Structures are given as C-alpha cells and as structure tokens.
CSV table of C-alpha atoms and ligand atoms in Angstrom, one decimal:
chain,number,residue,atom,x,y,z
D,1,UNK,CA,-15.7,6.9,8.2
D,2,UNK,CA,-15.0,3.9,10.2
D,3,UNK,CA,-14.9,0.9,7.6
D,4,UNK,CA,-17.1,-2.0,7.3
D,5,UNK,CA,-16.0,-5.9,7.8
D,6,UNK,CA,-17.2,-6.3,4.2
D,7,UNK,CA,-14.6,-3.1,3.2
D,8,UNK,CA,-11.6,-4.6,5.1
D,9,UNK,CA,-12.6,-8.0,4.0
D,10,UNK,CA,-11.9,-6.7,0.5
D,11,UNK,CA,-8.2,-5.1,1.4
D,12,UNK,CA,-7.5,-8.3,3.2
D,13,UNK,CA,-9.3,-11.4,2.7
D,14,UNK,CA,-7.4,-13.9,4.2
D,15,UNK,CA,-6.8,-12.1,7.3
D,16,UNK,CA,-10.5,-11.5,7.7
D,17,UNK,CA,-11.7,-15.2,7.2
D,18,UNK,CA,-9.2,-16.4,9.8
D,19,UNK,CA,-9.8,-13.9,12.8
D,20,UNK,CA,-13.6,-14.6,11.6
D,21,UNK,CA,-13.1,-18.0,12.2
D,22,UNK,CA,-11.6,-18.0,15.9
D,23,UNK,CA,-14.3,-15.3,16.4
D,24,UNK,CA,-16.9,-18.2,15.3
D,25,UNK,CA,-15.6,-20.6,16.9
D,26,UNK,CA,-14.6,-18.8,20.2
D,27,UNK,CA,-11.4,-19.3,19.9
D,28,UNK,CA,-9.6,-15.7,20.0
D,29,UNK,CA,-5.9,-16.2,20.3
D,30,UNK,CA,-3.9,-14.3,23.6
D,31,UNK,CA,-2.1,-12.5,21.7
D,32,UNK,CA,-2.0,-11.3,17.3
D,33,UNK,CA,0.9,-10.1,16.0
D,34,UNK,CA,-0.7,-8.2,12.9
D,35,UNK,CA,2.7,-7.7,10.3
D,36,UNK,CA,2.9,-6.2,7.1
D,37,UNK,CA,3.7,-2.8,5.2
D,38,UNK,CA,2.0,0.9,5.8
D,39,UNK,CA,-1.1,1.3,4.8
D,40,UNK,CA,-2.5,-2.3,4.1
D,41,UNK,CA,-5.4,-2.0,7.4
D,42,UNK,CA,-3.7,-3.3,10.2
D,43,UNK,CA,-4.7,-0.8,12.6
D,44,UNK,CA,-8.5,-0.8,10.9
D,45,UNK,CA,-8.3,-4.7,12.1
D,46,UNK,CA,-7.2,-4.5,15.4
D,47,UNK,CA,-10.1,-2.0,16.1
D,48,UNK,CA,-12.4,-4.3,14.0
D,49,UNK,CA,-11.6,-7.2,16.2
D,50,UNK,CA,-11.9,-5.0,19.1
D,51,UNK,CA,-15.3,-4.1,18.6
D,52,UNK,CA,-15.9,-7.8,17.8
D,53,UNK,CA,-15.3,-8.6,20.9
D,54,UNK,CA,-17.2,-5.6,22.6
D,55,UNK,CA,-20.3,-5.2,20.2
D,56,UNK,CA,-23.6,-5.5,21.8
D,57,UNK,CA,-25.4,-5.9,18.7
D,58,UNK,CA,-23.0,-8.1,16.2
D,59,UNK,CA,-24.6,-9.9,13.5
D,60,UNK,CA,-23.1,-13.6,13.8
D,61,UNK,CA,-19.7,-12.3,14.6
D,62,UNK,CA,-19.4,-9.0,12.5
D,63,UNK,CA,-19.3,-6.0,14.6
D,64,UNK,CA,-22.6,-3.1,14.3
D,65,UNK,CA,-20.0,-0.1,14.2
D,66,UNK,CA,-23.1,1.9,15.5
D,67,UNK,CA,-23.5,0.3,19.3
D,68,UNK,CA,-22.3,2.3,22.1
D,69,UNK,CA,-19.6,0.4,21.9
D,70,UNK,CA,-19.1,0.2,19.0
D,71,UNK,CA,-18.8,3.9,18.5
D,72,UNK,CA,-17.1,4.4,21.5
D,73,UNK,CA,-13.9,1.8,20.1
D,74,UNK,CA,-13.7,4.1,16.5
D,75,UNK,CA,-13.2,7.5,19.0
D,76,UNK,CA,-10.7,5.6,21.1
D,77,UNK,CA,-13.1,6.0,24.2
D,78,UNK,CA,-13.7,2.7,25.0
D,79,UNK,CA,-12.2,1.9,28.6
D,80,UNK,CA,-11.1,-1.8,28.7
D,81,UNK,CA,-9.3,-0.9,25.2
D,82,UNK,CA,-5.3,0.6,25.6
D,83,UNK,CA,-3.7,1.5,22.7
D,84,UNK,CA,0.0,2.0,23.1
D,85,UNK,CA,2.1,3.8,20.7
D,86,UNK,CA,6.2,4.7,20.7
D,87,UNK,CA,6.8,7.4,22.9
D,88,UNK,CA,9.4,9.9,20.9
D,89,UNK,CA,11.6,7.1,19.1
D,90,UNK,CA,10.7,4.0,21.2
D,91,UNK,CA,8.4,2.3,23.2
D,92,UNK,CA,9.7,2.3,26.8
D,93,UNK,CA,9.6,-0.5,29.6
D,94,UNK,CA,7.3,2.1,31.6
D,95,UNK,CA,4.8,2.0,28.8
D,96,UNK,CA,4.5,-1.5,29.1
D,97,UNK,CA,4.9,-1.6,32.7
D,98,UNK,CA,1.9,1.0,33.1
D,99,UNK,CA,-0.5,-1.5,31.0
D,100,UNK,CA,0.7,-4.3,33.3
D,101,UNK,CA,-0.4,-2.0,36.5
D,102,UNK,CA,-3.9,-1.8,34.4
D,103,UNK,CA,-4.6,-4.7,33.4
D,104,UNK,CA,-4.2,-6.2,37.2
D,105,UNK,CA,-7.2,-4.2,37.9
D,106,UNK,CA,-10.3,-6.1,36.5
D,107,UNK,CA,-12.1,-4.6,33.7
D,108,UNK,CA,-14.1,-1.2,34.0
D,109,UNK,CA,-17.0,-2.8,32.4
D,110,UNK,CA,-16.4,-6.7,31.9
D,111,UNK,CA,-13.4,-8.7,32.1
D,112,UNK,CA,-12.2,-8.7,28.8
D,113,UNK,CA,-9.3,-5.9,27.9
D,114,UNK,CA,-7.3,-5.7,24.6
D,115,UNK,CA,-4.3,-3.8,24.0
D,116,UNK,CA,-2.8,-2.6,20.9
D,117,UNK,CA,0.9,-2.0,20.7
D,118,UNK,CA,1.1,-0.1,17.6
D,119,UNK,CA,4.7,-0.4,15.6
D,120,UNK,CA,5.9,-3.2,18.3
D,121,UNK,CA,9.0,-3.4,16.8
D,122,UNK,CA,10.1,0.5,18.5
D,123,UNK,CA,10.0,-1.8,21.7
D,124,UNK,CA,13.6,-1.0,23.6
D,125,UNK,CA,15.4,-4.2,25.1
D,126,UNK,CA,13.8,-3.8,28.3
D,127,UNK,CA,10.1,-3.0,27.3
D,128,UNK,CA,10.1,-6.2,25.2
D,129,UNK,CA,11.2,-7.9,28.2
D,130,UNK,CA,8.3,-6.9,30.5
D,131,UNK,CA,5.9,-7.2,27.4
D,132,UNK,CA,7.0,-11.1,27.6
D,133,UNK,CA,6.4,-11.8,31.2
D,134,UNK,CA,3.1,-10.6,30.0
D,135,UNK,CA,2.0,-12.4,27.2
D,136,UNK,CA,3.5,-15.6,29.1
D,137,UNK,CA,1.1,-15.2,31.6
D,138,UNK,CA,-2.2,-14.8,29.6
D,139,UNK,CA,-5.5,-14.0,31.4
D,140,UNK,CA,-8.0,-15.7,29.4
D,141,UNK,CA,-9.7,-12.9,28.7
D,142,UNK,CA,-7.1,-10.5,27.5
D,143,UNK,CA,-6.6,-10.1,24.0
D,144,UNK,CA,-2.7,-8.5,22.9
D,145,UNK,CA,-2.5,-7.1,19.4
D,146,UNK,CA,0.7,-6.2,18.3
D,147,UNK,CA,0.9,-4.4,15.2
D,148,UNK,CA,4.6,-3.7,12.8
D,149,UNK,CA,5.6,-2.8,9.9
D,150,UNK,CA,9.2,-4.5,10.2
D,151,UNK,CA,8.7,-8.1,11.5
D,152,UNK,CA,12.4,-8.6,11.4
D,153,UNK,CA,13.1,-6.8,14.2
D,154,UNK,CA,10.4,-8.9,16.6
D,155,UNK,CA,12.1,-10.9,19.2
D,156,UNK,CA,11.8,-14.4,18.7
D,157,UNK,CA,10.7,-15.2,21.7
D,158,UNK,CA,7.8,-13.1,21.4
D,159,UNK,CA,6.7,-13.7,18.0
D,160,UNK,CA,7.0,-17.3,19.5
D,161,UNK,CA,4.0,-16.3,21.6
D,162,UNK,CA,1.7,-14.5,19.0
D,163,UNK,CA,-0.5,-15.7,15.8
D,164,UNK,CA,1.2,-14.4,13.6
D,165,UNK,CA,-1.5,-12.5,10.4
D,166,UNK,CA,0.5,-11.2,7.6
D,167,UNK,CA,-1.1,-8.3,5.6
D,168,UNK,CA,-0.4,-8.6,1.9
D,169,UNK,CA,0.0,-5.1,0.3
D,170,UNK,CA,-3.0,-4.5,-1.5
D,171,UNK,CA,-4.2,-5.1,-5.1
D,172,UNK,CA,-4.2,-2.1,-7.4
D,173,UNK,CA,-8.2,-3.2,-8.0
D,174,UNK,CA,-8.6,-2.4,-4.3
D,175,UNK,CA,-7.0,0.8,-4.1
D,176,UNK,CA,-8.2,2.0,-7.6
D,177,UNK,CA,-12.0,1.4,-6.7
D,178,UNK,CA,-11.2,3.2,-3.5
D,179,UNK,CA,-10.0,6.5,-5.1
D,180,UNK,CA,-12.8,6.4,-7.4
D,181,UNK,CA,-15.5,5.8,-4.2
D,182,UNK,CA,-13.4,9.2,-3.2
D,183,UNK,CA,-14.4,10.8,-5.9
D,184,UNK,CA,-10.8,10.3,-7.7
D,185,UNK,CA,-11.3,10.2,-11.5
D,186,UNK,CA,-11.0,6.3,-13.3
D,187,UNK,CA,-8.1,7.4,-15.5
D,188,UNK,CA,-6.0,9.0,-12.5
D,189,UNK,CA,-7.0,6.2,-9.8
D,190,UNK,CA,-6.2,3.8,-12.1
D,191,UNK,CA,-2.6,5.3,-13.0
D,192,UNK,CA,-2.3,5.7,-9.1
D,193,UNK,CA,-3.0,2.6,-7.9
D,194,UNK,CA,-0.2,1.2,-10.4
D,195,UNK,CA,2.5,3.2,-8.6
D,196,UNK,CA,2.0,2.2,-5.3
D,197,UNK,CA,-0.1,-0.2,-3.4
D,198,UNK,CA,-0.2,1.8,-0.4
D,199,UNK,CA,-3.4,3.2,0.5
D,200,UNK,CA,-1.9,6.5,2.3
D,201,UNK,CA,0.2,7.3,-0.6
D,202,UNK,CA,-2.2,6.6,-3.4
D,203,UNK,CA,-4.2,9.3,-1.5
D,204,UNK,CA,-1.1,11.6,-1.1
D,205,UNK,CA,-0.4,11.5,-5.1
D,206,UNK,CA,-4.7,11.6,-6.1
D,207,UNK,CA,-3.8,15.8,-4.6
D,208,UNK,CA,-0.2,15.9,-5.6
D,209,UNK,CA,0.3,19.0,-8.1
D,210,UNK,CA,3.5,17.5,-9.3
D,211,UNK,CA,1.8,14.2,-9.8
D,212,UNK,CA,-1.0,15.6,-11.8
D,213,UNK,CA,2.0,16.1,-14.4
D,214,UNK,CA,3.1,13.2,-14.3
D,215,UNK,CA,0.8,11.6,-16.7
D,216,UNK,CA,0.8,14.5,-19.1
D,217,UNK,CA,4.4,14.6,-19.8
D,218,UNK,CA,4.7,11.1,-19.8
D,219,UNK,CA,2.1,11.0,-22.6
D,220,UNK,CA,3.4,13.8,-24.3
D,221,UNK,CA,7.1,12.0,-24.9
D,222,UNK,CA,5.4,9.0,-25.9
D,223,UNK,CA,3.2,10.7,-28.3
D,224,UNK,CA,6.2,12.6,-29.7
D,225,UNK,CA,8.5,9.3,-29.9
D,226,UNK,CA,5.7,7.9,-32.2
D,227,UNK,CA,4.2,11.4,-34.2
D,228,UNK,CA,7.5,13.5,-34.6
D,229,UNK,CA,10.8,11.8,-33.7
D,230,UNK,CA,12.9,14.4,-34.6
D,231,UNK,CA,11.2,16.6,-31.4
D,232,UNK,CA,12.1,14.0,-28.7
D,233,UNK,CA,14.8,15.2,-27.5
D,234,UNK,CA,13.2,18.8,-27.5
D,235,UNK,CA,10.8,17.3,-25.2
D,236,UNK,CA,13.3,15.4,-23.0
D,237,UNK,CA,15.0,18.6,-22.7
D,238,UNK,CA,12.3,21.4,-22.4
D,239,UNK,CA,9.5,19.2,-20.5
D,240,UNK,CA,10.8,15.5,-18.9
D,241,UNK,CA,14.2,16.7,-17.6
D,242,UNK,CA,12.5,19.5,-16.2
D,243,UNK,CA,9.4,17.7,-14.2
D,244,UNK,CA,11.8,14.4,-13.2
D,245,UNK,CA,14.5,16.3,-11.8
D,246,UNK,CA,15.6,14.3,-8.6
D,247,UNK,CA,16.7,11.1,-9.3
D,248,UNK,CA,13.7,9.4,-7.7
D,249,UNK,CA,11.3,11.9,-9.6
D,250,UNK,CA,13.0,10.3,-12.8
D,251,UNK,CA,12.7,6.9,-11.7
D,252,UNK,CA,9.0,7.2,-11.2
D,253,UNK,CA,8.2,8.9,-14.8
D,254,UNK,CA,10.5,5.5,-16.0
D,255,UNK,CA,7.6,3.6,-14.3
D,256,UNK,CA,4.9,5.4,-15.7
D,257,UNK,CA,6.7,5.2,-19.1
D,258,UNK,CA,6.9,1.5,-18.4
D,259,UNK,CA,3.3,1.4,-17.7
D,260,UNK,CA,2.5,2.8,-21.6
D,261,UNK,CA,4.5,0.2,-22.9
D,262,UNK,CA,2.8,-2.3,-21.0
D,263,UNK,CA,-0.3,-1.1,-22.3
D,264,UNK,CA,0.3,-1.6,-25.7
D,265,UNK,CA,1.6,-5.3,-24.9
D,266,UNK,CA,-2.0,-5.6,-23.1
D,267,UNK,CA,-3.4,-4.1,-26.7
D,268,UNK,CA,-1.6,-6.7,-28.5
D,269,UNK,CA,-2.5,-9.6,-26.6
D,270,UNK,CA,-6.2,-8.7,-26.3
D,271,UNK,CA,-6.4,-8.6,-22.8
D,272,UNK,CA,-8.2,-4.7,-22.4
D,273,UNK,CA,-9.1,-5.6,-18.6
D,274,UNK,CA,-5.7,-5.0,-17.4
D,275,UNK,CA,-5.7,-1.4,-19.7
D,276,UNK,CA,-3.9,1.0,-17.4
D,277,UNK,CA,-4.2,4.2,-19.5
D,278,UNK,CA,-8.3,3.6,-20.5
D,279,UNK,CA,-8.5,7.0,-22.2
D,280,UNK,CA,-5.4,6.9,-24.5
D,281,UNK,CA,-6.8,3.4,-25.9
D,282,UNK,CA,-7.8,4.1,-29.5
D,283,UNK,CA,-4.5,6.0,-30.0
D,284,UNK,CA,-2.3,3.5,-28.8
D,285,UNK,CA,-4.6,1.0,-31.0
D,286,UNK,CA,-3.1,2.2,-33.9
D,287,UNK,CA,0.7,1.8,-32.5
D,288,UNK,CA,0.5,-1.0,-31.1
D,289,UNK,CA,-1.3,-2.6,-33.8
D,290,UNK,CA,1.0,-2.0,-36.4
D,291,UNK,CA,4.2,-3.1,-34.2
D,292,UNK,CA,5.2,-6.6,-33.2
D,293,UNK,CA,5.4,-7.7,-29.5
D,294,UNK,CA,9.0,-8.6,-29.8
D,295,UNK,CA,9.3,-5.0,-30.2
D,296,UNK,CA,7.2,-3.9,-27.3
D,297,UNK,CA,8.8,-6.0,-24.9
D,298,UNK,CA,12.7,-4.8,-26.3
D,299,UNK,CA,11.1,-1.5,-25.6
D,300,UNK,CA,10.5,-1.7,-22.3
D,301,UNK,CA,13.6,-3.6,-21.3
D,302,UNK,CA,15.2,-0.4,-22.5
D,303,UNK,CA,13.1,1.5,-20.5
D,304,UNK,CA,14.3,-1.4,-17.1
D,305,UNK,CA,17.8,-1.1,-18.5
D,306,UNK,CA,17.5,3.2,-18.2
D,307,UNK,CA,15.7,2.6,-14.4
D,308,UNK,CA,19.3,0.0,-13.6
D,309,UNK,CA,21.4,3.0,-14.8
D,310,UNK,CA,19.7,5.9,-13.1
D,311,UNK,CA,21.2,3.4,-10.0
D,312,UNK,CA,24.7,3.4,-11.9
D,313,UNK,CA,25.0,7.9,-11.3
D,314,UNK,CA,24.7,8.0,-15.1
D,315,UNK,CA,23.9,11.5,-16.1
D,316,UNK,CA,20.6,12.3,-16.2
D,317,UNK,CA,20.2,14.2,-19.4
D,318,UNK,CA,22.5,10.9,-20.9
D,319,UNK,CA,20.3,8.3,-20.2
D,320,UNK,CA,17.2,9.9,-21.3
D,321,UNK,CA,18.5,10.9,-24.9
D,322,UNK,CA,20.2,6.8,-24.9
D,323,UNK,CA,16.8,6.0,-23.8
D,324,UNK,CA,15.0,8.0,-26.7
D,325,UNK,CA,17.3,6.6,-29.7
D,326,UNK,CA,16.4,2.9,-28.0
D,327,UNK,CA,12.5,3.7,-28.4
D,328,UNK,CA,12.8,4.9,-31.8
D,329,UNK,CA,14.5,1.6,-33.1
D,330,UNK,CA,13.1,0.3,-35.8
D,331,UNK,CA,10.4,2.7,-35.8
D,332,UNK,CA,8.5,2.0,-39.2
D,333,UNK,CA,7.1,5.3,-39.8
D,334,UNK,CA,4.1,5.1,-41.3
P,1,LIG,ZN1,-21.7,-2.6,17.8
C-alpha cells in the first residue's frame, strides 16, 4: 500500500511541511539530500515528491496516488523518473555517467525528470565526481534526490549543493499505532515500538518467535523477584539465561526489564499515558504502590549498571544473579 501524504506527514512532520512549502510556492530545490537512519520514510518521500511533481490530479499540492501517474511512480514505471541504487558494494561513475547520457535527452513525456540516488553515500571517488559536474549544472527542471543513511560520509562539496532534510527516527506513538493498523496486538506493538524506532525492525520482531518470549520471561523474573524471591535465581538459571543467551540477546531482555521498572515509576507519578506494559497494570499497582521512587529509580540504575557490565565481558550468569540480589534490596515483603 503506497502511503498517503497525511500517513508520511505523521512519521515526519517537519520534513513534509517544508517540501510542501517549496511545492506551494513553486520553489522545488535542484537537488534534496534526504539523511537520516533505516526505516524513517525517506524513500516513501522521494516518491511522494515525485508524484507531486507528476500528478495530474493533485489536490493543492498533495499528490492523488491513483492518476496514471501517479500509479505508474509507486510500480517504478514512470519514464522521466531514474532511480539509481549501488551496484554490488558501490555506486559506480558509469551509473552516474549513464543518467548524465539520459538526462541530455529531453523528457519522454515533459521536461521535468527526477532522479533518486538511493544510499548516496556508496558513491566511489569518481562517481561522486561526475555526480557534481551534474548538480553544478542544474536544468531547471530536474529534480536530484539523494537519499543516505550515513551523512558523514557525503562530500562536502556536494552536500554544499543539496537541501539538506533530516529524518528524525520516529516516535514509538508512530510506530505503535502502525503495528496495531497491521493488525499487531496493543500490548505487543506497544512493547515493540519501545525497542526500536525503526519501522522495518518493529515489523521484523511483531513475527519474531524468539521475541514473542521476550516479554513472558521478562515478566516472569519480575513477577518472581516480587512473589517468591528465594526462586529467582531458579528462573535466571532455568528460563533468562536460557532465552538471552548471546550477549546482545541479554542486552535486550536488560531493556525490556528496564521498561517494567520504568513502568512502575510511570505508576507512581500518575502519569498512565506513557504505560508501556498496559496489561500488567493492576499488578504492578500493588508494587509500585507500596515502594518509594527512590527505590524504583536505584532499581533501574542497577539494571543500566548490569547493561555497562555485559560491555565489561563479565560473565553472563554473574551479572544476572549480582543483578537479582540488587533488585531484591530492601524488598519489604509484604
Ligand atoms: Zn496522481
């Protein structure tokens, strides 16, 4: 499903209102460089702004998505549209050099053309060279979008020639109300979307077997830390150690542990909007409740302090059981 300008506008706000502006006002820049990390929509702009440009039936200046050409942009038909993309490892000067050769031709339907150099940055030495002669010698109606997740490695000299739109990763709002539209569950989107704000990934994890687990064991160490002490380490042993085994997988149930603790801090301080784990509230009502928030937050800077030592090589198995006698601190059992 292609997306809307209303849906994008919601991933990326500012970088809809100001290519909606130069749209407006007629003032579409030679050449965008659109930055920013996987899966926060650049692509889904540069086609959006595409079919700006091309729709025969825009409303003010928001694209139909149902015009011929519309349609014809979303299959990547559309004949005065090149999309280049690295070739193996790189993008080579004959890429570049083979869009120059096109582009002297005049357009197969108008004048206008756009080209979209996806991940810009895998330009080699001599590709980024030819792409400048280029952009230094705009057509007016030529449109460049140049699209990267690593910014860094742009050449000065061509950032130099592009408006630059930075995409800002998005908010785990966004992405949670997306994996419910998918038909995600509110409890699991919700977790989800607080583990990454990457679109791709979120969707990756929402049919992830091992991530289904995730939040079970999680829940079942917290439960056990609170209920029945004395079984923690049984749990650490028999369930956690097992399920977190790499030391990335372990990082990430940290995270999620983090996120329980954080929702009892929430609890405290009344604020139920920001509830992470909406299905485990009334139970961790009664912990939280009956704890101070002094204690919360030393709780979960032992939790930050076990994620520094995973970095540190400490043994596994170790930290978790350090980790466990940390949590328990204190404890008033009840
Ligand atoms: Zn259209």
């Amino acid at each position: 499903m292609e997306k809307t300008w209303e849906q994008l506008e919601e991933y990326q706000p500012m970088v809809l209102k100001m290519v909606g502006n130069s749209l407006k006002k007629e003032r579409v820049a030679h050449a965008y460089l659109f930055e920013g990390s996987r899966g926060t929509g650049k692509k889904e702009v540069a086609f959006l702004l595409a079919k700006s440009l091309f729709c025969t039936n825009k409303q003010d200046y928001r694209p139909c998505n149902d015009c011929v050409n519309c349609r014809r942009i979303s299959s990547g038909n559309h004949p005065d549209i090149h999309m280049i993309e690295p070739d193996g490892q790189s993008i080579k000067k004959g890429q570049i050099q083979a869009l120059q050769e096109e582009f002297s031709k005049t357009g197969v339907e108008s004048n206008r053309k756009i080209y979209i150099i996806n991940h810009a940055d895998k330009m080699t030495a001599n590709a980024a060279n030819s792409l400048l002669k280029f952009l230094e010698e705009p057509s007016s109606q030529t449109v460049a979008i140049l699209v990267t997740e690593q910014i860094h490695r742009i050449l000065n000299t061509i950032l130099s020639r592009c408006q630059v739109l930075s995409f800002k990763p998005l908010l785990p709002k966004v992405i949670s109300e997306q994996l419910v539209n998918e038909g995600i569950s509110t409890t699991i989107a919700s977790l989800i979307a607080n583990t990454t704000n990457n679109l791709e990934e979120a969707r990756r994890l929402s049919t992830d077997a091992w991530f289904g687990q995730c939040r079970s064991i999680v829940l079942q160490l917290y439960e056990v830390l609170n209920t029945r002490p004395a079984d923690a380490f049984f749990v650490i042993q028999d369930k956690w150690l097992q399920h977190f085994k790499e030391k990335d997988q372990l990082s990430f149930g940290l995270d999620i542990l983090l996120l329980v603790y954080k929702d009892l801090l929430y609890i405290q301080l009344g604020d139920e909007e920001s509830i992470i784990f909406h299905d485990q509230v009334v139970k961790f009502k009664q912990y939280a409740l009956q704890t101070s928030s002094r204690r919360i937050s030393d709780q979960i800077t032992a939790i930050f302090e076990a994620k520094r030592r995973l970095h540190t090589n400490m043994n596994p198995h170790l930290l978790m059981e350090q980790l466990v006698i940390k949590l328990q601190e204190g404890l008033k059992l009840v």
